[in-house]
Each structure stands twice: as C-alpha cells, then as structure tokens.
Amino acid sequence: MERLKNKIVFITGASSGIGKSTAIEFAKNGANLIITARRIERINELADFIRKEYAVKVLPFQLDVRNYKLVKNVISNLPSEWQNIDILVNNAGMGRGLNKLYEDDVNGWEEMIDTNIKGLLYVSREIIPLMVKNQNGHVINIGSIAGHEAYGGGAVYCATKHSVTAITRSMRIELLDKGIRVSTIDPGMVETEFSLVRFYGDSEKAKNVYKGLTPLSADDIAEAVIFCATRPKHANINEMIIMPSQQANAFINFRKG
Ligand code: NDP
Ligand code: 8X3
C-alpha cells in the first residue's frame, strides 16, 4: 500500500505475537521499522528476516518499556534519520494470572501495571513530542476487550486495559490540533504467547484457553493495524473492537466439543 511506503513505524513488543505480525505486515507495505522488546535475540532475528524478505530498513533494539530512563535514553539517541516517526504502535503488554483479587499475587499486579500502563505512557511521552514537532503522526494503542468490560479474575488486567482506553481518549483530545491521530485496537482472544505468559509458562493451561473455538490470530490484528494506519489523513479509526466469531464478549464464548 503506497500510503505506508517509507513511513517510519516504531513498535513495542515486536518479539512475539501481535507486535511481530504487525512488524511484518508494515514491512510488506514498504514501511521502515524500529522494532523493540526485551528479548533482543528475537528482535535481531526478526530484523534479519524482514531485511531479507522486504526492501525496507529496520532498526532493532532492546527496550524494556517499564524502565523510563532507558526509554528516554533510547528514544532521545535515535539516529537523526529515524527521528521522524510517523506511526507508534504501543503493543507491549501482558497479563499475569486469572485469580481473584483477594487471593492474588501482588507481584503480577506490579508487572501488569508497570508494563501495560506505565510502559505505554513512558514510550508515548518520549515519541509524541517528535510527532508534535512534525505536526504529523499516528499513535495506535493495542488495548483489549478487557478495556471495555471486566471479568472475574481479571481485576488488574482489566484495569490496565481500561486505562489504555482512557489514555487513548485523552491523547486524542490533546493531539487533535497537532495533526496526530490516535486509535486503539481492542481484541478479544488472540492465540499468541499471551496465555503462556499469563499462566507463567504452563502450556496446558494456555492451550485450554482456546479449546473448542477458533481464536483470532496475530495476523488478524496486524491486518486491523494496517487498516487503521492506511485511512486517508482526514479519517481516523477511534476504537476498533475485534473478536473471534465464537466470543460474544469478554467472558461468554461458544465452544464446540
Ligand atoms: P505476546 O506475549 O505474544 O507478546 C507480548 C509482547 O510484549 C512480546 O513481544 C513481549 O516481548 C512484549 N513485552 C512484554 N513486556 C514487555 C516489557 N516490559 N518491555 C517491552 N516489551 C514487553 O502477546 P500478544 O501479542 O497477545 O500481546 C500484545 C498486546 O496485545 C498486549 O498489549 C496484550 O495485552 C494485547 N492483547 C492480547 C490479546 C490476546 O488474547 N493475546 C487480546 C487483547 C489484547 P519481550 O518479552 O521480548 O519483552
Ligand atoms: C486479552 C484477552 O479476554 O483475556 O486482552 O482479556 S482477555
């Protein structure tokens, strides 16, 4: 798609799942990419793959979005040719556990809040000023159906994703006169490493989340990101809720077998 050719796209959490698929989809459409996550070996592998398959430039680096000093340092030291970021995809995120609040491990809360809320804020705080300077940009946040509804066992995860909804809405108001669009894409179940991380590596539990239904794939969400990013300049997708056909809402699913 010509609209993305030579654009600069910054993606957090590109080492897996939605972030990785989104990076590949942007590359297919001719965008240059800054890809980041903590697992640098995966990021480097993805950068090599993209450079080999698509004629775009890729700048990979290690980034833990929870570390504001690091976020600030990395973004303020971007090579000058990479500073004109057109699209920021705030994707890095995670869930921890599905326990009742009164029985839960508070360490998981810290991780979710630090990553899903504070991490998104830190990266946005450092990249949006570059967009404001250019009076051009598009921030695409990956929220969740959990940002619109709450389910038992998800008090903190749902709170973090409700925060993403609120932050997105505030950002849109703040950036309305700056030529910067703000969108959120809010999926239901997507089969990625999300459940494996949520259940601390228990693959049986993770697999059961998707039992008897066809979940969304990371590619489905990447396509939605590209759709948002390719609307003409005068049009913005504010919020897009995208669900598996067998999932009615955050907690009612139709499972076969
Ligand atoms: P994955 O676990 O497959 O990917 C998560 C990505 O986030 C990884 O690349 C991981 O990289 C990165 N990440 C996690 N913590 C940090 C951190 N502190 N700093 C930088 N990067 C980090 O899951 P998904 O692809 O499914 O998740 C992507 C987003 O989609 C998340 O925000 C999630 O909440 C949201 N989402 C997912 C849904 C699902 O059902 N899968 C549904 C709705 C929303 P690394 O570990 O290398 O740092
Ligand atoms: C992840 C999907 O349904 O577990 O955002 O909240 S869900």
PDB file of N, CA and C in Angstrom, residues 62-131:
ATOM      1  N   GLN A  62      16.947  -3.279  21.970  1.00  0.00           N
ATOM      2  CA  GLN A  62      16.369  -3.857  23.181  1.00  0.00           C
ATOM      3  C   GLN A  62      15.695  -2.754  23.983  1.00  0.00           C
ATOM      4  N   LEU A  63      14.488  -3.014  24.410  1.00  0.00           N
ATOM      5  CA  LEU A  63      13.790  -1.996  25.201  1.00  0.00           C
ATOM      6  C   LEU A  63      12.848  -2.664  26.191  1.00  0.00           C
ATOM      7  N   ASP A  64      13.028  -2.338  27.460  1.00  0.00           N
ATOM      8  CA  ASP A  64      12.054  -2.730  28.482  1.00  0.00           C
ATOM      9  C   ASP A  64      11.230  -1.477  28.752  1.00  0.00           C
ATOM     10  N   VAL A  65       9.967  -1.510  28.355  1.00  0.00           N
ATOM     11  CA  VAL A  65       9.154  -0.284  28.438  1.00  0.00           C
ATOM     12  C   VAL A  65       8.906   0.160  29.878  1.00  0.00           C
ATOM     13  N   ARG A  66       9.206  -0.714  30.845  1.00  0.00           N
ATOM     14  CA  ARG A  66       8.982  -0.357  32.254  1.00  0.00           C
ATOM     15  C   ARG A  66      10.062   0.565  32.791  1.00  0.00           C
ATOM     16  N   ASN A  67      11.145   0.698  32.036  1.00  0.00           N
ATOM     17  CA  ASN A  67      12.298   1.454  32.515  1.00  0.00           C
ATOM     18  C   ASN A  67      12.329   2.833  31.838  1.00  0.00           C
ATOM     19  N   TYR A  68      11.831   3.844  32.538  1.00  0.00           N
ATOM     20  CA  TYR A  68      11.688   5.168  31.901  1.00  0.00           C
ATOM     21  C   TYR A  68      13.038   5.754  31.466  1.00  0.00           C
ATOM     22  N   LYS A  69      14.044   5.552  32.305  1.00  0.00           N
ATOM     23  CA  LYS A  69      15.374   6.084  31.966  1.00  0.00           C
ATOM     24  C   LYS A  69      15.856   5.518  30.631  1.00  0.00           C
ATOM     25  N   LEU A  70      15.674   4.214  30.504  1.00  0.00           N
ATOM     26  CA  LEU A  70      16.096   3.519  29.281  1.00  0.00           C
ATOM     27  C   LEU A  70      15.267   3.996  28.085  1.00  0.00           C
ATOM     28  N   VAL A  71      13.952   4.089  28.276  1.00  0.00           N
ATOM     29  CA  VAL A  71      13.061   4.531  27.194  1.00  0.00           C
ATOM     30  C   VAL A  71      13.503   5.918  26.709  1.00  0.00           C
ATOM     31  N   LYS A  72      13.740   6.800  27.659  1.00  0.00           N
ATOM     32  CA  LYS A  72      14.118   8.181  27.343  1.00  0.00           C
ATOM     33  C   LYS A  72      15.461   8.205  26.605  1.00  0.00           C
ATOM     34  N   ASN A  73      16.383   7.424  27.120  1.00  0.00           N
ATOM     35  CA  ASN A  73      17.722   7.382  26.564  1.00  0.00           C
ATOM     36  C   ASN A  73      17.699   6.844  25.129  1.00  0.00           C
ATOM     37  N   VAL A  74      17.006   5.726  24.942  1.00  0.00           N
ATOM     38  CA  VAL A  74      16.967   5.097  23.617  1.00  0.00           C
ATOM     39  C   VAL A  74      16.304   6.034  22.606  1.00  0.00           C
ATOM     40  N   ILE A  75      15.193   6.640  22.981  1.00  0.00           N
ATOM     41  CA  ILE A  75      14.456   7.458  22.007  1.00  0.00           C
ATOM     42  C   ILE A  75      15.192   8.775  21.740  1.00  0.00           C
ATOM     43  N   SER A  76      15.795   9.347  22.777  1.00  0.00           N
ATOM     44  CA  SER A  76      16.475  10.626  22.519  1.00  0.00           C
ATOM     45  C   SER A  76      17.787  10.420  21.756  1.00  0.00           C
ATOM     46  N   ASN A  77      18.270   9.170  21.705  1.00  0.00           N
ATOM     47  CA  ASN A  77      19.500   8.902  20.939  1.00  0.00           C
ATOM     48  C   ASN A  77      19.245   8.217  19.598  1.00  0.00           C
ATOM     49  N   LEU A  78      18.018   8.269  19.143  1.00  0.00           N
ATOM     50  CA  LEU A  78      17.749   7.676  17.821  1.00  0.00           C
ATOM     51  C   LEU A  78      18.562   8.430  16.767  1.00  0.00           C
ATOM     52  N   PRO A  79      19.142   7.720  15.800  1.00  0.00           N
ATOM     53  CA  PRO A  79      19.835   8.422  14.719  1.00  0.00           C
ATOM     54  C   PRO A  79      18.874   9.419  14.058  1.00  0.00           C
ATOM     55  N   SER A  80      19.410  10.556  13.590  1.00  0.00           N
ATOM     56  CA  SER A  80      18.509  11.628  13.128  1.00  0.00           C
ATOM     57  C   SER A  80      17.556  11.158  12.028  1.00  0.00           C
ATOM     58  N   GLU A  81      18.037  10.242  11.171  1.00  0.00           N
ATOM     59  CA  GLU A  81      17.166   9.791  10.057  1.00  0.00           C
ATOM     60  C   GLU A  81      16.011   8.918  10.546  1.00  0.00           C
ATOM     61  N   TRP A  82      16.035   8.522  11.815  1.00  0.00           N
ATOM     62  CA  TRP A  82      14.961   7.688  12.362  1.00  0.00           C
ATOM     63  C   TRP A  82      14.031   8.488  13.292  1.00  0.00           C
ATOM     64  N   GLN A  83      14.295   9.773  13.438  1.00  0.00           N
ATOM     65  CA  GLN A  83      13.518  10.524  14.443  1.00  0.00           C
ATOM     66  C   GLN A  83      12.130  10.957  13.985  1.00  0.00           C
ATOM     67  N   ASN A  84      11.932  10.964  12.673  1.00  0.00           N
ATOM     68  CA  ASN A  84      10.626  11.417  12.176  1.00  0.00           C
ATOM     69  C   ASN A  84       9.638  10.260  12.160  1.00  0.00           C
ATOM     70  N   ILE A  85       9.291   9.816  13.342  1.00  0.00           N
ATOM     71  CA  ILE A  85       8.414   8.644  13.462  1.00  0.00           C
ATOM     72  C   ILE A  85       6.995   9.023  13.028  1.00  0.00           C
ATOM     73  N   ASP A  86       6.460   8.239  12.091  1.00  0.00           N
ATOM     74  CA  ASP A  86       5.113   8.507  11.591  1.00  0.00           C
ATOM     75  C   ASP A  86       4.059   7.768  12.394  1.00  0.00           C
ATOM     76  N   ILE A  87       4.400   6.530  12.790  1.00  0.00           N
ATOM     77  CA  ILE A  87       3.396   5.688  13.458  1.00  0.00           C
ATOM     78  C   ILE A  87       4.038   5.017  14.668  1.00  0.00           C
ATOM     79  N   LEU A  88       3.383   5.156  15.811  1.00  0.00           N
ATOM     80  CA  LEU A  88       3.819   4.440  17.023  1.00  0.00           C
ATOM     81  C   LEU A  88       2.783   3.367  17.327  1.00  0.00           C
ATOM     82  N   VAL A  89       3.223   2.115  17.409  1.00  0.00           N
ATOM     83  CA  VAL A  89       2.312   1.048  17.833  1.00  0.00           C
ATOM     84  C   VAL A  89       2.697   0.634  19.250  1.00  0.00           C
ATOM     85  N   ASN A  90       1.892   1.075  20.205  1.00  0.00           N
ATOM     86  CA  ASN A  90       2.089   0.729  21.619  1.00  0.00           C
ATOM     87  C   ASN A  90       1.449  -0.629  21.851  1.00  0.00           C
ATOM     88  N   ASN A  91       2.261  -1.665  21.672  1.00  0.00           N
ATOM     89  CA  ASN A  91       1.720  -3.035  21.722  1.00  0.00           C
ATOM     90  C   ASN A  91       2.194  -3.823  22.936  1.00  0.00           C
ATOM     91  N   ALA A  92       3.390  -3.530  23.451  1.00  0.00           N
ATOM     92  CA  ALA A  92       3.956  -4.334  24.552  1.00  0.00           C
ATOM     93  C   ALA A  92       2.944  -4.433  25.691  1.00  0.00           C
ATOM     94  N   GLY A  93       2.695  -5.646  26.135  1.00  0.00           N
ATOM     95  CA  GLY A  93       1.735  -5.803  27.226  1.00  0.00           C
ATOM     96  C   GLY A  93       1.678  -7.245  27.672  1.00  0.00           C
ATOM     97  N   MET A  94       1.024  -7.464  28.783  1.00  0.00           N
ATOM     98  CA  MET A  94       0.955  -8.815  29.347  1.00  0.00           C
ATOM     99  C   MET A  94      -0.120  -8.934  30.431  1.00  0.00           C
ATOM    100  N   GLY A  95      -0.535 -10.180  30.638  1.00  0.00           N
ATOM    101  CA  GLY A  95      -1.417 -10.484  31.764  1.00  0.00           C
ATOM    102  C   GLY A  95      -0.680 -11.421  32.701  1.00  0.00           C
ATOM    103  N   ARG A  96      -1.049 -11.413  33.961  1.00  0.00           N
ATOM    104  CA  ARG A  96      -0.470 -12.354  34.929  1.00  0.00           C
ATOM    105  C   ARG A  96      -1.586 -12.946  35.778  1.00  0.00           C
ATOM    106  N   GLY A  97      -1.833 -14.255  35.594  1.00  0.00           N
ATOM    107  CA  GLY A  97      -2.799 -14.972  36.415  1.00  0.00           C
ATOM    108  C   GLY A  97      -4.241 -14.634  36.077  1.00  0.00           C
ATOM    109  N   LEU A  98      -5.133 -15.460  36.639  1.00  0.00           N
ATOM    110  CA  LEU A  98      -6.576 -15.226  36.488  1.00  0.00           C
ATOM    111  C   LEU A  98      -7.215 -15.492  37.840  1.00  0.00           C
ATOM    112  N   ASN A  99      -6.595 -14.962  38.874  1.00  0.00           N
ATOM    113  CA  ASN A  99      -7.049 -15.239  40.243  1.00  0.00           C
ATOM    114  C   ASN A  99      -7.929 -14.119  40.769  1.00  0.00           C
ATOM    115  N   LYS A 100      -8.673 -14.483  41.806  1.00  0.00           N
ATOM    116  CA  LYS A 100      -9.484 -13.451  42.455  1.00  0.00           C
ATOM    117  C   LYS A 100      -8.540 -12.465  43.137  1.00  0.00           C
ATOM    118  N   LEU A 101      -8.941 -11.217  43.079  1.00  0.00           N
ATOM    119  CA  LEU A 101      -8.146 -10.127  43.649  1.00  0.00           C
ATOM    120  C   LEU A 101      -7.676 -10.433  45.081  1.00  0.00           C
ATOM    121  N   TYR A 102      -8.603 -10.983  45.896  1.00  0.00           N
ATOM    122  CA  TYR A 102      -8.269 -11.159  47.310  1.00  0.00           C
ATOM    123  C   TYR A 102      -7.366 -12.365  47.566  1.00  0.00           C
ATOM    124  N   GLU A 103      -7.084 -13.125  46.465  1.00  0.00           N
ATOM    125  CA  GLU A 103      -6.179 -14.275  46.638  1.00  0.00           C
ATOM    126  C   GLU A 103      -4.918 -14.110  45.793  1.00  0.00           C
ATOM    127  N   ASP A 104      -4.808 -13.017  45.095  1.00  0.00           N
ATOM    128  CA  ASP A 104      -3.801 -12.910  44.026  1.00  0.00           C
ATOM    129  C   ASP A 104      -2.418 -12.503  44.536  1.00  0.00           C
ATOM    130  N   ASP A 105      -1.419 -12.777  43.671  1.00  0.00           N
ATOM    131  CA  ASP A 105      -0.031 -12.409  43.950  1.00  0.00           C
ATOM    132  C   ASP A 105       0.196 -10.965  43.480  1.00  0.00           C
ATOM    133  N   VAL A 106       0.559 -10.109  44.396  1.00  0.00           N
ATOM    134  CA  VAL A 106       0.665  -8.682  44.027  1.00  0.00           C
ATOM    135  C   VAL A 106       1.816  -8.408  43.055  1.00  0.00           C
ATOM    136  N   ASN A 107       2.782  -9.319  42.989  1.00  0.00           N
ATOM    137  CA  ASN A 107       3.898  -9.096  42.052  1.00  0.00           C
ATOM    138  C   ASN A 107       3.393  -9.031  40.603  1.00  0.00           C
ATOM    139  N   GLY A 108       2.407  -9.893  40.305  1.00  0.00           N
ATOM    140  CA  GLY A 108       1.812  -9.870  38.960  1.00  0.00           C
ATOM    141  C   GLY A 108       1.131  -8.537  38.682  1.00  0.00           C
ATOM    142  N   TRP A 109       0.532  -7.950  39.710  1.00  0.00           N
ATOM    143  CA  TRP A 109      -0.128  -6.640  39.530  1.00  0.00           C
ATOM    144  C   TRP A 109       0.899  -5.587  39.122  1.00  0.00           C
ATOM    145  N   GLU A 110       2.040  -5.628  39.855  1.00  0.00           N
ATOM    146  CA  GLU A 110       3.083  -4.629  39.554  1.00  0.00           C
ATOM    147  C   GLU A 110       3.531  -4.767  38.096  1.00  0.00           C
ATOM    148  N   GLU A 111       3.729  -6.034  37.675  1.00  0.00           N
ATOM    149  CA  GLU A 111       4.199  -6.256  36.298  1.00  0.00           C
ATOM    150  C   GLU A 111       3.189  -5.722  35.284  1.00  0.00           C
ATOM    151  N   MET A 112       1.907  -6.025  35.508  1.00  0.00           N
ATOM    152  CA  MET A 112       0.880  -5.582  34.543  1.00  0.00           C
ATOM    153  C   MET A 112       0.762  -4.057  34.525  1.00  0.00           C
ATOM    154  N   ILE A 113       0.742  -3.469  35.700  1.00  0.00           N
ATOM    155  CA  ILE A 113       0.584  -2.008  35.765  1.00  0.00           C
ATOM    156  C   ILE A 113       1.817  -1.325  35.164  1.00  0.00           C
ATOM    157  N   ASP A 114       2.990  -1.838  35.512  1.00  0.00           N
ATOM    158  CA  ASP A 114       4.228  -1.219  35.008  1.00  0.00           C
ATOM    159  C   ASP A 114       4.358  -1.349  33.494  1.00  0.00           C
ATOM    160  N   THR A 115       3.908  -2.468  32.955  1.00  0.00           N
ATOM    161  CA  THR A 115       4.058  -2.691  31.503  1.00  0.00           C
ATOM    162  C   THR A 115       2.910  -2.026  30.730  1.00  0.00           C
ATOM    163  N   ASN A 116       1.682  -2.409  31.093  1.00  0.00           N
ATOM    164  CA  ASN A 116       0.534  -2.032  30.250  1.00  0.00           C
ATOM    165  C   ASN A 116       0.154  -0.560  30.388  1.00  0.00           C
ATOM    166  N   ILE A 117       0.369   0.002  31.565  1.00  0.00           N
ATOM    167  CA  ILE A 117       0.006   1.428  31.740  1.00  0.00           C
ATOM    168  C   ILE A 117       1.260   2.297  31.689  1.00  0.00           C
ATOM    169  N   LYS A 118       2.176   2.051  32.641  1.00  0.00           N
ATOM    170  CA  LYS A 118       3.318   2.978  32.732  1.00  0.00           C
ATOM    171  C   LYS A 118       4.226   2.870  31.506  1.00  0.00           C
ATOM    172  N   GLY A 119       4.411   1.651  31.013  1.00  0.00           N
ATOM    173  CA  GLY A 119       5.272   1.470  29.828  1.00  0.00           C
ATOM    174  C   GLY A 119       4.712   2.215  28.631  1.00  0.00           C
ATOM    175  N   LEU A 120       3.405   2.075  28.434  1.00  0.00           N
ATOM    176  CA  LEU A 120       2.760   2.764  27.301  1.00  0.00           C
ATOM    177  C   LEU A 120       2.897   4.286  27.458  1.00  0.00           C
ATOM    178  N   LEU A 121       2.746   4.747  28.710  1.00  0.00           N
ATOM    179  CA  LEU A 121       2.880   6.193  28.959  1.00  0.00           C
ATOM    180  C   LEU A 121       4.304   6.663  28.689  1.00  0.00           C
ATOM    181  N   TYR A 122       5.292   5.895  29.174  1.00  0.00           N
ATOM    182  CA  TYR A 122       6.705   6.311  29.015  1.00  0.00           C
ATOM    183  C   TYR A 122       7.070   6.455  27.534  1.00  0.00           C
ATOM    184  N   VAL A 123       6.700   5.418  26.755  1.00  0.00           N
ATOM    185  CA  VAL A 123       7.068   5.441  25.329  1.00  0.00           C
ATOM    186  C   VAL A 123       6.341   6.599  24.634  1.00  0.00           C
ATOM    187  N   SER A 124       5.083   6.765  24.976  1.00  0.00           N
ATOM    188  CA  SER A 124       4.297   7.852  24.358  1.00  0.00           C
ATOM    189  C   SER A 124       4.885   9.214  24.733  1.00  0.00           C
ATOM    190  N   ARG A 125       5.280   9.347  25.983  1.00  0.00           N
ATOM    191  CA  ARG A 125       5.842  10.626  26.474  1.00  0.00           C
ATOM    192  C   ARG A 125       7.065  11.043  25.665  1.00  0.00           C
ATOM    193  N   GLU A 126       7.840  10.061  25.243  1.00  0.00           N
ATOM    194  CA  GLU A 126       9.091  10.381  24.526  1.00  0.00           C
ATOM    195  C   GLU A 126       8.909  10.477  23.014  1.00  0.00           C
ATOM    196  N   ILE A 127       7.957   9.735  22.467  1.00  0.00           N
ATOM    197  CA  ILE A 127       7.813   9.748  20.994  1.00  0.00           C
ATOM    198  C   ILE A 127       6.850  10.845  20.521  1.00  0.00           C
ATOM    199  N   ILE A 128       5.797  11.098  21.274  1.00  0.00           N
ATOM    200  CA  ILE A 128       4.814  12.085  20.791  1.00  0.00           C
ATOM    201  C   ILE A 128       5.434  13.472  20.568  1.00  0.00           C
ATOM    202  N   PRO A 129       6.371  13.945  21.404  1.00  0.00           N
ATOM    203  CA  PRO A 129       6.956  15.259  21.107  1.00  0.00           C
ATOM    204  C   PRO A 129       7.623  15.325  19.726  1.00  0.00           C
ATOM    205  N   LEU A 130       8.178  14.205  19.270  1.00  0.00           N
ATOM    206  CA  LEU A 130       8.782  14.188  17.928  1.00  0.00           C
ATOM    207  C   LEU A 130       7.686  14.367  16.875  1.00  0.00           C
ATOM    208  N   MET A 131       6.532  13.769  17.132  1.00  0.00           N
ATOM    209  CA  MET A 131       5.400  13.902  16.194  1.00  0.00           C
ATOM    210  C   MET A 131       4.831  15.319  16.241  1.00  0.00           C
TER     211      MET A 131
END
